[in-house]
mmCIF file of C-alpha atoms and ligand atoms in Angstrom:
data_model
loop_
_atom_site.group_PDB
_atom_site.id
_atom_site.type_symbol
_atom_site.label_atom_id
_atom_site.label_comp_id
_atom_site.label_asym_id
_atom_site.label_seq_id
_atom_site.Cartn_x
_atom_site.Cartn_y
_atom_site.Cartn_z
ATOM 1 C CA UNK A 715 -104.174 65.746 58.282
ATOM 2 C CA UNK A 716 -103.209 64.586 54.577
ATOM 3 C CA UNK A 717 -104.001 61.757 52.758
ATOM 4 C CA UNK A 718 -101.953 58.974 53.758
ATOM 5 C CA UNK A 719 -100.176 58.433 50.361
ATOM 6 C CA UNK A 720 -99.361 62.211 49.794
ATOM 7 C CA UNK A 721 -97.990 62.162 53.386
ATOM 8 C CA UNK A 722 -95.916 59.060 52.911
ATOM 9 C CA UNK A 723 -94.082 60.378 49.526
ATOM 10 C CA UNK A 724 -93.764 63.947 51.380
ATOM 11 C CA UNK A 725 -91.893 62.072 54.250
ATOM 12 C CA UNK A 726 -90.047 60.065 51.805
ATOM 13 C CA UNK A 727 -88.807 63.230 49.911
ATOM 14 C CA UNK A 728 -87.104 64.559 53.312
ATOM 15 C CA UNK A 729 -84.853 61.630 52.829
ATOM 16 C CA UNK A 730 -84.270 62.491 49.136
ATOM 17 C CA UNK A 731 -83.231 65.927 49.759
ATOM 18 C CA UNK A 732 -80.921 64.789 52.698
ATOM 19 C CA UNK A 733 -79.232 62.486 50.201
ATOM 20 C CA UNK A 734 -79.018 65.404 47.697
ATOM 21 C CA UNK A 735 -76.984 67.503 50.408
ATOM 22 C CA UNK A 736 -74.986 64.432 50.773
ATOM 23 C CA UNK A 737 -74.330 64.169 46.997
ATOM 24 C CA UNK A 738 -73.349 67.662 46.885
ATOM 25 C CA UNK A 739 -71.155 67.432 49.922
ATOM 26 C CA UNK A 740 -69.463 64.537 47.914
ATOM 27 C CA UNK A 741 -69.007 66.586 44.893
ATOM 28 C CA UNK A 742 -67.660 69.543 46.918
ATOM 29 C CA UNK A 743 -65.115 67.465 48.847
ATOM 30 C CA UNK A 744 -64.127 66.067 45.297
ATOM 31 C CA UNK A 745 -63.345 69.314 44.185
ATOM 32 C CA UNK A 746 -61.675 70.405 47.315
ATOM 33 C CA UNK A 747 -59.098 67.605 46.740
ATOM 34 C CA UNK A 748 -58.572 68.904 43.187
ATOM 35 C CA UNK A 749 -57.864 72.378 44.406
ATOM 36 C CA UNK A 750 -60.894 74.072 42.928
ATOM 37 C CA UNK A 751 -62.083 76.229 45.612
ATOM 38 C CA UNK A 752 -64.479 77.597 43.405
ATOM 39 C CA UNK A 753 -66.329 74.416 42.654
ATOM 40 C CA UNK A 754 -65.983 73.123 46.176
ATOM 41 C CA UNK A 755 -67.745 76.383 47.223
ATOM 42 C CA UNK A 756 -70.721 76.098 44.732
ATOM 43 C CA UNK A 757 -71.578 72.499 45.698
ATOM 44 C CA UNK A 758 -71.090 73.356 49.404
ATOM 45 C CA UNK A 759 -73.909 76.185 49.144
ATOM 46 C CA UNK A 760 -75.932 73.680 47.088
ATOM 47 C CA UNK A 761 -75.841 70.923 49.883
ATOM 48 C CA UNK A 762 -76.971 73.668 52.110
ATOM 49 C CA UNK A 763 -80.006 74.456 49.980
ATOM 50 C CA UNK A 764 -80.855 70.849 49.731
ATOM 51 C CA UNK A 765 -80.792 70.546 53.601
ATOM 52 C CA UNK A 766 -83.097 73.755 53.652
ATOM 53 C CA UNK A 767 -85.573 71.617 51.277
ATOM 54 C CA UNK A 768 -85.374 68.877 53.651
ATOM 55 C CA UNK A 769 -86.430 71.140 56.373
ATOM 56 C CA UNK A 770 -89.286 72.443 54.187
ATOM 57 C CA UNK A 771 -90.676 69.255 53.741
ATOM 58 C CA UNK A 772 -90.505 68.341 57.507
ATOM 59 C CA UNK A 773 -92.027 71.409 58.611
ATOM 60 C CA UNK A 774 -94.860 71.118 56.378
ATOM 61 C CA UNK A 775 -95.604 67.702 57.548
ATOM 62 C CA UNK A 776 -95.508 69.067 61.039
ATOM 63 C CA UNK A 777 -97.931 71.804 60.227
ATOM 64 C CA UNK A 778 -100.309 69.332 59.036
ATOM 65 C CA UNK A 779 -100.313 67.371 61.896
ATOM 66 C CA UNK A 780 -98.260 64.537 60.549
ATOM 67 C CA UNK A 781 -95.626 62.613 62.086
ATOM 68 C CA UNK A 782 -92.115 62.468 60.443
ATOM 69 C CA UNK A 783 -90.102 59.260 60.047
ATOM 70 C CA UNK A 784 -86.377 59.879 59.368
ATOM 71 C CA UNK A 785 -84.901 56.927 57.431
ATOM 72 C CA UNK A 786 -81.107 56.071 56.653
ATOM 73 C CA UNK A 787 -79.334 58.434 54.404
ATOM 74 C CA UNK A 788 -77.482 56.108 51.459
ATOM 75 C CA UNK A 789 -73.866 56.818 50.813
ATOM 76 C CA UNK A 790 -73.480 58.945 47.507
ATOM 77 C CA UNK A 791 -71.478 57.579 44.538
ATOM 78 C CA UNK A 792 -67.882 58.652 45.224
ATOM 79 C CA UNK A 793 -66.107 57.269 41.848
ATOM 80 C CA UNK A 794 -65.870 60.400 39.598
ATOM 81 C CA UNK A 795 -63.721 59.617 36.482
ATOM 82 C CA UNK A 796 -62.751 63.275 35.751
ATOM 83 C CA UNK A 797 -63.681 66.913 36.384
ATOM 84 C CA UNK A 798 -66.923 66.816 34.200
ATOM 85 C CA UNK A 799 -68.402 63.587 35.537
ATOM 86 C CA UNK A 800 -69.597 65.316 38.813
ATOM 87 C CA UNK A 801 -71.435 68.046 36.707
ATOM 88 C CA UNK A 802 -73.069 65.495 34.691
ATOM 89 C CA UNK A 803 -74.150 63.335 38.016
ATOM 90 C CA UNK A 804 -75.536 66.274 39.360
ATOM 91 C CA UNK A 805 -77.665 67.257 36.203
ATOM 92 C CA UNK A 806 -78.849 63.757 36.087
ATOM 93 C CA UNK A 807 -79.704 63.971 40.062
ATOM 94 C CA UNK A 808 -81.788 67.073 39.619
ATOM 95 C CA UNK A 809 -83.772 65.358 36.752
ATOM 96 C CA UNK A 810 -84.555 62.763 39.126
ATOM 97 C CA UNK A 811 -85.688 64.977 41.590
ATOM 98 C CA UNK A 812 -87.870 67.085 39.414
ATOM 99 C CA UNK A 813 -89.354 63.359 38.396
ATOM 100 C CA UNK A 814 -89.992 62.853 42.424
ATOM 101 C CA UNK A 815 -91.625 66.332 42.965
ATOM 102 C CA UNK A 816 -93.903 65.862 39.941
ATOM 103 C CA UNK A 817 -94.823 62.379 41.144
ATOM 104 C CA UNK A 818 -95.873 63.660 44.761
ATOM 105 C CA UNK A 819 -97.735 66.792 42.997
ATOM 106 C CA UNK A 820 -99.455 64.090 40.922
ATOM 107 C CA UNK A 821 -100.737 62.305 44.208
ATOM 108 C CA UNK A 822 -101.891 65.376 45.734
ATOM 109 C CA UNK A 823 -103.780 66.175 42.498
ATOM 110 C CA UNK A 824 -105.453 62.848 42.565
ATOM 111 C CA UNK A 825 -106.383 63.561 46.136
ATOM 112 C CA UNK A 826 -107.614 67.109 45.228
ATOM 113 C CA UNK A 827 -104.954 68.171 48.056
ATOM 114 C CA UNK A 828 -104.847 71.945 47.157
ATOM 115 C CA UNK A 829 -102.857 73.007 49.941
ATOM 116 C CA UNK A 830 -99.892 70.467 49.202
ATOM 117 C CA UNK A 831 -100.142 71.473 45.344
ATOM 118 C CA UNK A 832 -99.476 74.934 46.426
ATOM 119 C CA UNK A 833 -96.918 74.109 48.903
ATOM 120 C CA UNK A 834 -95.436 72.191 45.907
ATOM 121 C CA UNK A 835 -95.460 74.929 43.709
ATOM 122 C CA UNK A 836 -92.292 76.444 45.190
ATOM 123 C CA UNK A 837 -90.435 73.272 44.320
ATOM 124 C CA UNK A 838 -91.965 73.010 40.825
ATOM 125 C CA UNK A 839 -90.256 76.235 40.224
ATOM 126 C CA UNK A 840 -87.188 75.426 42.105
ATOM 127 C CA UNK A 841 -86.570 72.457 40.072
ATOM 128 C CA UNK A 842 -86.583 74.502 37.145
ATOM 129 C CA UNK A 843 -83.911 76.648 38.351
ATOM 130 C CA UNK A 844 -82.019 73.842 39.607
ATOM 131 C CA UNK A 845 -81.896 71.926 36.232
ATOM 132 C CA UNK A 846 -80.927 75.240 34.401
ATOM 133 C CA UNK A 847 -78.061 75.618 37.096
ATOM 134 C CA UNK A 848 -76.786 72.452 36.474
ATOM 135 C CA UNK A 849 -77.225 72.348 32.428
ATOM 136 C CA UNK A 850 -75.340 75.939 32.357
ATOM 137 C CA UNK A 851 -72.680 74.356 34.350
ATOM 138 C CA UNK A 852 -72.235 71.744 32.257
ATOM 139 C CA UNK A 853 -72.205 73.939 29.195
ATOM 140 C CA UNK A 854 -69.733 76.149 30.815
ATOM 141 C CA UNK A 855 -67.240 73.600 31.452
ATOM 142 C CA UNK A 856 -67.665 72.339 27.965
ATOM 143 C CA UNK A 857 -66.633 75.782 26.477
ATOM 144 C CA UNK A 858 -64.034 76.835 29.116
ATOM 145 C CA UNK A 859 -62.704 73.617 31.235
ATOM 146 C CA UNK A 860 -60.140 72.046 28.882
ATOM 147 C CA UNK A 861 -58.345 75.508 28.975
ATOM 148 C CA UNK A 862 -56.493 76.147 31.952
ATOM 149 C CA UNK A 863 -57.073 79.771 32.023
ATOM 150 C CA UNK A 864 -60.657 79.070 31.441
ATOM 151 C CA UNK A 865 -60.933 76.594 34.063
ATOM 152 C CA UNK A 866 -59.130 79.189 36.502
ATOM 153 C CA UNK A 867 -61.855 81.857 35.727
ATOM 154 C CA UNK A 868 -64.544 79.449 35.776
ATOM 155 C CA UNK A 869 -63.881 78.282 39.385
ATOM 156 C CA UNK A 870 -63.444 82.359 40.363
ATOM 157 C CA UNK A 871 -66.906 82.704 39.279
ATOM 158 C CA UNK A 872 -68.066 79.520 41.106
ATOM 159 C CA UNK A 873 -66.410 80.715 44.194
ATOM 160 C CA UNK A 874 -68.750 84.039 44.421
ATOM 161 C CA UNK A 875 -71.667 82.122 45.094
ATOM 162 C CA UNK A 876 -73.031 82.887 48.478
ATOM 163 C CA UNK A 877 -75.763 81.041 50.447
ATOM 164 C CA UNK A 878 -78.943 82.404 50.776
ATOM 165 C CA UNK A 879 -82.080 81.066 52.883
ATOM 166 C CA UNK A 880 -85.023 79.859 50.718
ATOM 167 C CA UNK A 881 -87.771 82.258 49.648
ATOM 168 C CA UNK A 882 -90.401 79.648 50.943
ATOM 169 C CA UNK A 883 -91.202 80.342 54.438
ATOM 170 C CA UNK A 884 -93.618 78.257 56.272
HETATM 171 FE FE1 FEO B 1286 -83.684 69.907 46.299
HETATM 172 FE FE2 FEO B 1286 -81.574 70.313 44.015
HETATM 173 O O1 FEO B 1286 -83.541 69.670 44.519
#
């Protein structure tokens, strides 16, 4: 069994990760409507990764004899002002998720819950990668997005992203 507060935060994170998947599906759909199939693909793959994250939190709780409570997933914000706006939203969201993961880590540390800290190590590293990916995308858009040919090539690059299952297996 896990400490009550640690288990509560881990359970809450399932919802946060599923919301992340929702947000990225929303962004994927936005780019689909803008005929940017590469951006659409990139965020569709990202949504799949977020769903995986939710399943990892769920499985970890279950592997520790904790019950899982699924909550309502709120609707994502849909009012993007321009093509760059979703990239900024994704960046801000990943920074928020990093804070959430750090908060769970902190609770586990307070309780000397080394098992949960070890589980979360993968997510700490993953958040570093996700923030970098989001930041790279913002920077690439700033460099190339305002030029039609640049945007075309960037879209082609993002179209090449393929889904891979998470390296963390429970
Ligand atoms: Fe599950 Fe993008 O963090």
